[in-house]
Amino acid sequence: MTTKQSSSFDIVFKMMFRDKATGAGKYLFGICLRIIETCAAAMPALIVVLTLSFLQQTQSALAIVAIICVTTFAVRSTVLMWSSIQFFDFGFDLGAHTRKSIVESLFIGSLGKIDAFGPSKIVSLMSDAAYEVETFASERSADFVATVLGVVVIIGATFFFDWRLALTLIGVLGFAGLFLSKTQTMAKRLWVERQVKTGSVSIALGEFIGGMSVLRMFGTVGEAKQVFEESVAALHEMWLRYEKTLTPLAICAGALMDLAPVAAVILAAILYESDLISADAMIGFSVFALAVGVPLKRILIYFTTLDLAVSSFSRLHSFFEGTRPPSVTSETIKDASIPALPAIEFRDVSFTYPDTEGNNSQVVLQDVSFSLPQGGLTAIVGPSGSGKSTVLKLIMRHWDPKTGEIFVEGDNVKSFSIEDIATRVSSVPQEVYLFRDSVRANLQIANPTATDAELWHALDCAQATPFINDMPGELDAEIGEGGLSLSGGERQRLSIARAMLKEAPLLLLDEPTASIDGASARRIMAALGSEKSDKTVIVVSHALFSIKHADQILVLNNGRLEETGTHETLLRAKGLYHRLWTTEENAKSWSVG
Amino acid sequence: MNDADPPPETDLMGGNTISHLISLIAERPVLAASGVILSVLSALFAFAPHATVFALYTHVAAGSLPNISTVTIAVVGFIALTFRWVLIWAAMMASHVLAYSAQRKLRQRIADRMLRAPMHELLQRSSGDIRATVVDDVEALEDGLAHLLPDVIGNSIGLLTIFGIFVYLDWRLALAAIFSVIIGFVFMSLLTRGQSSAISEYFALRAKIQAVTTEYVKALPVLRVFNYDSSATQRINHLIDHFKTVTKTFSIRSSISHTAFLVFITSNILVLAPIGYLLVNRGAVTVSEFAFVLIFSVGFGDACLTFLIGLVQRFGSLGGVMSRIEELLTLPQMPEPTQPQKPLGTEITFNDVSFKYNEQPVLTGLSFSISPGERVALVGPSGSGKSTLVRLIPRFMDVDTGSVTVGGVDVRQIKDADLGSTISFVFQEVFLFSETVRHNIALGNPKATDKDIEEAARRAQAHDFIIDLPHGYDTRLKEGGEGLSLGQKQRLSIARAILKDAPILILDEATAYADPENEARVRAALTELTKGKTVFMIAHRLRSITDVDRIFVLENGKIVQQGHHKDLSVNAGLYRTLWHSQQSEEAA
């Protein structure tokens, strides 16, 4: 076993038995029962041997044989049934526990890492990985263990015929096993190599499919089809070439397992011819050598399915480890000398998103420092990719900065757990999510005790009143899953109203008016600017015209804070802000002649 | 084997796919036949160890084969077994060669099918899914096919042959030998009896858990920020517990049949031994006949079980694969022109055109004509059918009734190449190939010189950013044009269209403001593109179409107004309403 495999074994072992409450005892009991079952399953070989020796003898032997058969059958059935129940109990408990752990991680884990992990991967953990784990625990692992035991039991029995033969059998199988693992490693490596090489060809195939409309439009279908066929042919050639090596390697496995017992039988024949063992011993051993082939073949089949199970365990393990909630430092550093604590303060913050391997990819923020007073409206603007949304994510502790500190009302954000932060922050994310429920219910998750009057007030500020009034049932109107029956602008307005309802000192909005027309956007931003001054509002936006009244504007560019000021001071500075503003103004006039 | 698991839902068995596969296999009969023969032979040789043990037994017990030592017998057995594996290797290679060739041709057939399908059928499916089917599913099918011959055919014939020999020796022995295996099969069929409601509940719950998880994952930022009470976690945990109960109950209930199935199938010796012994005592069979059957029955039941396990594992998942391939192989096809003609000029007419999509009417009784050189804009509320209308012109799909003509010829009678060279199509979705920038632009005109390409790029306001790329025009784009901003991608697609210089241009004006930072440049590129052409464009900002020759106002699949902006903006109607509301938005 390579080291990689043994650490996988560790992971599997840990995940299956880490929580004693889920019945490791049951599993063990089940295994004990399977040991008995395995012995019973090996009986037929013994029965064959006995029968063959009794064949020349009296009728009374029939009774013996018959009794042995019936007893074996009865014992095996009972024990197998009983052990199945143990494993089902254990396995499905583990499955439920695993699924619940995924849910728990979703609700308390690090949001940034959950996001980076990938939503579809998470869903697949819940459906596929959990299912694999459950099946493995409730059946397959026990079957595998029992099969291995079957080999052990049968080999053990051969010691009764002749210890030399038994040892030979062990030796030959051991040698076969060693050779096998080498060929399997080689095969795996070739397989991976093949996958990599065919990747580029498969991309060409994919492009043919994805670009079909373009190809049809440009009348280059004939040429594209030729490229497609060449890719397919290339794929074909490559696979066939690899198969010439892979097939023999795969076959080695089966061949070795098949030939090993027969090799031992040759030795048995030699010993017999040399008068070292009796005929009975030779025949008896041969029958058992024949019988050991049965579990051996089964083991090979299990190895392929084991891979899938083990990889599911690994994926789950990476998810749990990877999404641990960020640590909470116990110290809070309130600088008591500052009378009016800033709502948000960034000190030399730098941040880089880790890519999928956990390595650092592009730098998103560099040495950003600013201070926002409590109350008031701050806008964060800048070209795409300048790091605006990341500022909000760092405040909410989706990620922690690589260097620098962030303070919320004087406390280092690292002293808050994610739940703590959630009580202080209300947010309008870029992607709007609404539940399949009434408008009222959707709004009330921000503030369950809000009265209808308060709901309407928030809707007014968000310029949502007109379309809500148009809906049948108004506040009681059902909006579809994800709020699908509404337009993009309407959903955004509801998202804004919802965020406004929450009683939290910080309100963070990320591109809240992207789907909203200019006039409404202006009014919404104006309302946000004039709301009760105890709320600190931070808006990330591309729509400069809507935030020009902000108390402070932060201009980010390529991760650095390039300018700060009010709209007027920034225009006078004739810097980046001025350029962005002018471009926006110019874009408004154009016509096709 | 997941006997405790309910069997997978029955999918379409892919009748078309099967007939395609059969025809592909039949194209190489020699290979297929050799595959089968080799598999059968290898399956027979699988019993070499049994034959060896039997030979050893009769040699010592009955003195047969007197001049041959036991060692020789054992060695012969060893060689025979080795030969078996050589046969398996040969059978597998034959199967793989056959299967790869079938795979390749199947992919080609799918591609052919896709090329003649109406675009909306293809667009309905994500290209990722289609790719997964053409690449992964067909590969899975190859794997299944390659193992079909040796595993299924070879093994089953092998087992049947041995059984046949049993019968030849003595039918009673034969029956005793397979009695418990048969009983086992009976129990296997009983596995899921009376549990169909439990099975559907199982699948329903499984789907539900997946759906709720998807919902939570999507809603996570909201759920976490708004401290949604624990009812969310309670809801899904409750589902998980319920699922656990259902699965446990189902498994335990079927564990009787499950156990019986397993035990019976592998207990063939337990029935054979006493009965055979009895028959020998009565003189009904000879000792050696019984010994033969007894020895050859070692592992017989297990071989049946392994065969079944292999079958289920290998072919169980093919249902889904087959039905997905089936879908692509049965894509509707747009008929080729029967009397192809070339279009004369660039007049576009719609004659009483109707089009339905998913049984819903999208366009009804549409008639209009656009003269060569005219610039026409199409406006209307979302869902009025604008996108569909313009896609009928380059024959991305066929009309249900009526006809569309370009240059006086029905588009259904114009060859793809001719139609393609007459029309350029510039929309928001840009597809770029992972080729060089040069190659991507040159798609517009494969015969273009580098100078032509650069000229087109300049006019499309793309030259500046292209020369900033690491290798300029020879920079290889990553899949899908990653690394470029949306505006840059669009300017490349405009360059492509400029190079093509087709006389008719269909475009979506929203192309311009999808990327606000590059809006001005994209607009300039579009202005270049539209010079001197017959233009038909979908417009969103009415301010940009004040100078076009004609405007069509589409509502619910019908043209309700047409004319110049001057008139439409003052006469009562949908256009004026739209115009005023857009004006007031800008002004506020």
PDB file of N, CA, C and O in Angstrom, chain B residues 103-137:
ATOM      1  N   GLN B 103     -17.757   3.473 -31.199  1.00  0.00           N
ATOM      2  CA  GLN B 103     -17.829   4.727 -30.450  1.00  0.00           C
ATOM      3  C   GLN B 103     -17.561   5.911 -31.372  1.00  0.00           C
ATOM      4  O   GLN B 103     -18.251   6.925 -31.360  1.00  0.00           O
ATOM      5  N   ARG B 104     -16.512   5.749 -32.189  1.00  0.00           N
ATOM      6  CA  ARG B 104     -16.139   6.829 -33.081  1.00  0.00           C
ATOM      7  C   ARG B 104     -17.254   7.129 -34.051  1.00  0.00           C
ATOM      8  O   ARG B 104     -17.625   8.281 -34.281  1.00  0.00           O
ATOM      9  N   LYS B 105     -17.830   6.074 -34.622  1.00  0.00           N
ATOM     10  CA  LYS B 105     -18.888   6.294 -35.602  1.00  0.00           C
ATOM     11  C   LYS B 105     -20.143   6.834 -34.954  1.00  0.00           C
ATOM     12  O   LYS B 105     -20.855   7.650 -35.539  1.00  0.00           O
ATOM     13  N   LEU B 106     -20.388   6.408 -33.727  1.00  0.00           N
ATOM     14  CA  LEU B 106     -21.574   6.903 -33.033  1.00  0.00           C
ATOM     15  C   LEU B 106     -21.448   8.407 -32.808  1.00  0.00           C
ATOM     16  O   LEU B 106     -22.404   9.161 -33.002  1.00  0.00           O
ATOM     17  N   ARG B 107     -20.260   8.852 -32.444  1.00  0.00           N
ATOM     18  CA  ARG B 107     -20.060  10.289 -32.246  1.00  0.00           C
ATOM     19  C   ARG B 107     -20.295  11.039 -33.545  1.00  0.00           C
ATOM     20  O   ARG B 107     -20.881  12.122 -33.555  1.00  0.00           O
ATOM     21  N   GLN B 108     -19.830  10.472 -34.633  1.00  0.00           N
ATOM     22  CA  GLN B 108     -20.037  11.147 -35.920  1.00  0.00           C
ATOM     23  C   GLN B 108     -21.513  11.229 -36.254  1.00  0.00           C
ATOM     24  O   GLN B 108     -21.993  12.246 -36.755  1.00  0.00           O
ATOM     25  N   ARG B 109     -22.216  10.162 -35.939  1.00  0.00           N
ATOM     26  CA  ARG B 109     -23.648  10.185 -36.250  1.00  0.00           C
ATOM     27  C   ARG B 109     -24.365  11.225 -35.399  1.00  0.00           C
ATOM     28  O   ARG B 109     -25.286  11.892 -35.861  1.00  0.00           O
ATOM     29  N   ILE B 110     -23.938  11.341 -34.158  1.00  0.00           N
ATOM     30  CA  ILE B 110     -24.558  12.353 -33.300  1.00  0.00           C
ATOM     31  C   ILE B 110     -24.268  13.747 -33.843  1.00  0.00           C
ATOM     32  O   ILE B 110     -25.152  14.611 -33.898  1.00  0.00           O
ATOM     33  N   ALA B 111     -23.027  13.968 -34.279  1.00  0.00           N
ATOM     34  CA  ALA B 111     -22.668  15.281 -34.811  1.00  0.00           C
ATOM     35  C   ALA B 111     -23.507  15.609 -36.039  1.00  0.00           C
ATOM     36  O   ALA B 111     -24.016  16.723 -36.191  1.00  0.00           O
ATOM     37  N   ASP B 112     -23.675  14.638 -36.911  1.00  0.00           N
ATOM     38  CA  ASP B 112     -24.503  14.853 -38.099  1.00  0.00           C
ATOM     39  C   ASP B 112     -25.899  15.273 -37.713  1.00  0.00           C
ATOM     40  O   ASP B 112     -26.490  16.182 -38.280  1.00  0.00           O
ATOM     41  N   ARG B 113     -26.411  14.575 -36.714  1.00  0.00           N
ATOM     42  CA  ARG B 113     -27.767  14.845 -36.261  1.00  0.00           C
ATOM     43  C   ARG B 113     -27.882  16.269 -35.717  1.00  0.00           C
ATOM     44  O   ARG B 113     -28.865  16.971 -35.964  1.00  0.00           O
ATOM     45  N   MET B 114     -26.865  16.676 -34.979  1.00  0.00           N
ATOM     46  CA  MET B 114     -26.912  17.993 -34.360  1.00  0.00           C
ATOM     47  C   MET B 114     -26.818  19.094 -35.398  1.00  0.00           C
ATOM     48  O   MET B 114     -27.409  20.161 -35.229  1.00  0.00           O
ATOM     49  N   LEU B 115     -26.075  18.824 -36.467  1.00  0.00           N
ATOM     50  CA  LEU B 115     -25.880  19.868 -37.456  1.00  0.00           C
ATOM     51  C   LEU B 115     -27.155  20.237 -38.190  1.00  0.00           C
ATOM     52  O   LEU B 115     -27.307  21.346 -38.671  1.00  0.00           O
ATOM     53  N   ARG B 116     -28.062  19.281 -38.316  1.00  0.00           N
ATOM     54  CA  ARG B 116     -29.275  19.576 -39.038  1.00  0.00           C
ATOM     55  C   ARG B 116     -30.476  19.802 -38.115  1.00  0.00           C
ATOM     56  O   ARG B 116     -31.616  19.823 -38.563  1.00  0.00           O
ATOM     57  N   ALA B 117     -30.194  19.945 -36.817  1.00  0.00           N
ATOM     58  CA  ALA B 117     -31.320  20.151 -35.905  1.00  0.00           C
ATOM     59  C   ALA B 117     -31.640  21.638 -35.820  1.00  0.00           C
ATOM     60  O   ALA B 117     -30.769  22.471 -35.970  1.00  0.00           O
ATOM     61  N   PRO B 118     -32.909  21.964 -35.583  1.00  0.00           N
ATOM     62  CA  PRO B 118     -33.254  23.380 -35.396  1.00  0.00           C
ATOM     63  C   PRO B 118     -32.519  23.927 -34.180  1.00  0.00           C
ATOM     64  O   PRO B 118     -32.413  23.252 -33.165  1.00  0.00           O
ATOM     65  N   MET B 119     -32.011  25.145 -34.276  1.00  0.00           N
ATOM     66  CA  MET B 119     -31.183  25.698 -33.211  1.00  0.00           C
ATOM     67  C   MET B 119     -31.869  25.710 -31.864  1.00  0.00           C
ATOM     68  O   MET B 119     -31.233  25.487 -30.853  1.00  0.00           O
ATOM     69  N   HIS B 120     -33.165  25.943 -31.839  1.00  0.00           N
ATOM     70  CA  HIS B 120     -33.776  26.067 -30.510  1.00  0.00           C
ATOM     71  C   HIS B 120     -33.776  24.745 -29.764  1.00  0.00           C
ATOM     72  O   HIS B 120     -33.752  24.719 -28.542  1.00  0.00           O
ATOM     73  N   GLU B 121     -33.749  23.641 -30.532  1.00  0.00           N
ATOM     74  CA  GLU B 121     -33.639  22.345 -29.857  1.00  0.00           C
ATOM     75  C   GLU B 121     -32.301  22.223 -29.165  1.00  0.00           C
ATOM     76  O   GLU B 121     -32.189  21.710 -28.062  1.00  0.00           O
ATOM     77  N   LEU B 122     -31.258  22.701 -29.851  1.00  0.00           N
ATOM     78  CA  LEU B 122     -29.930  22.607 -29.265  1.00  0.00           C
ATOM     79  C   LEU B 122     -29.770  23.588 -28.118  1.00  0.00           C
ATOM     80  O   LEU B 122     -29.174  23.268 -27.098  1.00  0.00           O
ATOM     81  N   LEU B 123     -30.310  24.782 -28.285  1.00  0.00           N
ATOM     82  CA  LEU B 123     -30.140  25.793 -27.261  1.00  0.00           C
ATOM     83  C   LEU B 123     -30.874  25.438 -25.985  1.00  0.00           C
ATOM     84  O   LEU B 123     -30.535  25.885 -24.918  1.00  0.00           O
ATOM     85  N   GLN B 124     -31.913  24.610 -26.132  1.00  0.00           N
ATOM     86  CA  GLN B 124     -32.640  24.181 -24.949  1.00  0.00           C
ATOM     87  C   GLN B 124     -31.757  23.387 -23.998  1.00  0.00           C
ATOM     88  O   GLN B 124     -32.014  23.324 -22.812  1.00  0.00           O
ATOM     89  N   ARG B 125     -30.752  22.729 -24.592  1.00  0.00           N
ATOM     90  CA  ARG B 125     -29.889  21.932 -23.751  1.00  0.00           C
ATOM     91  C   ARG B 125     -28.603  22.697 -23.491  1.00  0.00           C
ATOM     92  O   ARG B 125     -28.120  23.407 -24.347  1.00  0.00           O
ATOM     93  N   SER B 126     -28.055  22.536 -22.313  1.00  0.00           N
ATOM     94  CA  SER B 126     -26.807  23.247 -22.059  1.00  0.00           C
ATOM     95  C   SER B 126     -25.707  22.565 -22.863  1.00  0.00           C
ATOM     96  O   SER B 126     -25.703  21.353 -23.032  1.00  0.00           O
ATOM     97  N   SER B 127     -24.782  23.373 -23.373  1.00  0.00           N
ATOM     98  CA  SER B 127     -23.742  22.767 -24.205  1.00  0.00           C
ATOM     99  C   SER B 127     -22.858  21.864 -23.351  1.00  0.00           C
ATOM    100  O   SER B 127     -22.275  20.909 -23.845  1.00  0.00           O
ATOM    101  N   GLY B 128     -22.800  22.170 -22.063  1.00  0.00           N
ATOM    102  CA  GLY B 128     -22.056  21.308 -21.158  1.00  0.00           C
ATOM    103  C   GLY B 128     -22.656  19.918 -21.108  1.00  0.00           C
ATOM    104  O   GLY B 128     -21.949  18.914 -21.132  1.00  0.00           O
ATOM    105  N   ASP B 129     -23.987  19.876 -21.081  1.00  0.00           N
ATOM    106  CA  ASP B 129     -24.658  18.577 -21.042  1.00  0.00           C
ATOM    107  C   ASP B 129     -24.439  17.814 -22.336  1.00  0.00           C
ATOM    108  O   ASP B 129     -24.190  16.616 -22.329  1.00  0.00           O
ATOM    109  N   ILE B 130     -24.536  18.526 -23.444  1.00  0.00           N
ATOM    110  CA  ILE B 130     -24.352  17.851 -24.733  1.00  0.00           C
ATOM    111  C   ILE B 130     -22.935  17.299 -24.805  1.00  0.00           C
ATOM    112  O   ILE B 130     -22.712  16.163 -25.220  1.00  0.00           O
ATOM    113  N   ARG B 131     -21.994  18.119 -24.378  1.00  0.00           N
ATOM    114  CA  ARG B 131     -20.617  17.649 -24.435  1.00  0.00           C
ATOM    115  C   ARG B 131     -20.440  16.423 -23.560  1.00  0.00           C
ATOM    116  O   ARG B 131     -19.785  15.460 -23.939  1.00  0.00           O
ATOM    117  N   ALA B 132     -21.050  16.470 -22.370  1.00  0.00           N
ATOM    118  CA  ALA B 132     -20.939  15.316 -21.471  1.00  0.00           C
ATOM    119  C   ALA B 132     -21.486  14.072 -22.150  1.00  0.00           C
ATOM    120  O   ALA B 132     -20.931  12.981 -21.998  1.00  0.00           O
ATOM    121  N   THR B 133     -22.544  14.233 -22.900  1.00  0.00           N
ATOM    122  CA  THR B 133     -23.114  13.060 -23.575  1.00  0.00           C
ATOM    123  C   THR B 133     -22.198  12.569 -24.684  1.00  0.00           C
ATOM    124  O   THR B 133     -21.888  11.384 -24.772  1.00  0.00           O
ATOM    125  N   VAL B 134     -21.743  13.493 -25.528  1.00  0.00           N
ATOM    126  CA  VAL B 134     -20.931  13.064 -26.669  1.00  0.00           C
ATOM    127  C   VAL B 134     -19.588  12.497 -26.212  1.00  0.00           C
ATOM    128  O   VAL B 134     -19.067  11.551 -26.790  1.00  0.00           O
ATOM    129  N   VAL B 135     -19.026  13.085 -25.169  1.00  0.00           N
ATOM    130  CA  VAL B 135     -17.720  12.609 -24.723  1.00  0.00           C
ATOM    131  C   VAL B 135     -17.838  11.487 -23.687  1.00  0.00           C
ATOM    132  O   VAL B 135     -17.396  10.375 -23.910  1.00  0.00           O
ATOM    133  N   ASP B 136     -18.484  11.779 -22.557  1.00  0.00           N
ATOM    134  CA  ASP B 136     -18.490  10.814 -21.454  1.00  0.00           C
ATOM    135  C   ASP B 136     -19.462   9.667 -21.640  1.00  0.00           C
ATOM    136  O   ASP B 136     -19.125   8.509 -21.411  1.00  0.00           O
ATOM    137  N   ASP B 137     -20.689   9.989 -22.033  1.00  0.00           N
ATOM    138  CA  ASP B 137     -21.668   8.918 -22.150  1.00  0.00           C
ATOM    139  C   ASP B 137     -21.280   7.919 -23.233  1.00  0.00           C
ATOM    140  O   ASP B 137     -21.393   6.704 -23.050  1.00  0.00           O
TER     141      ASP B 137
END
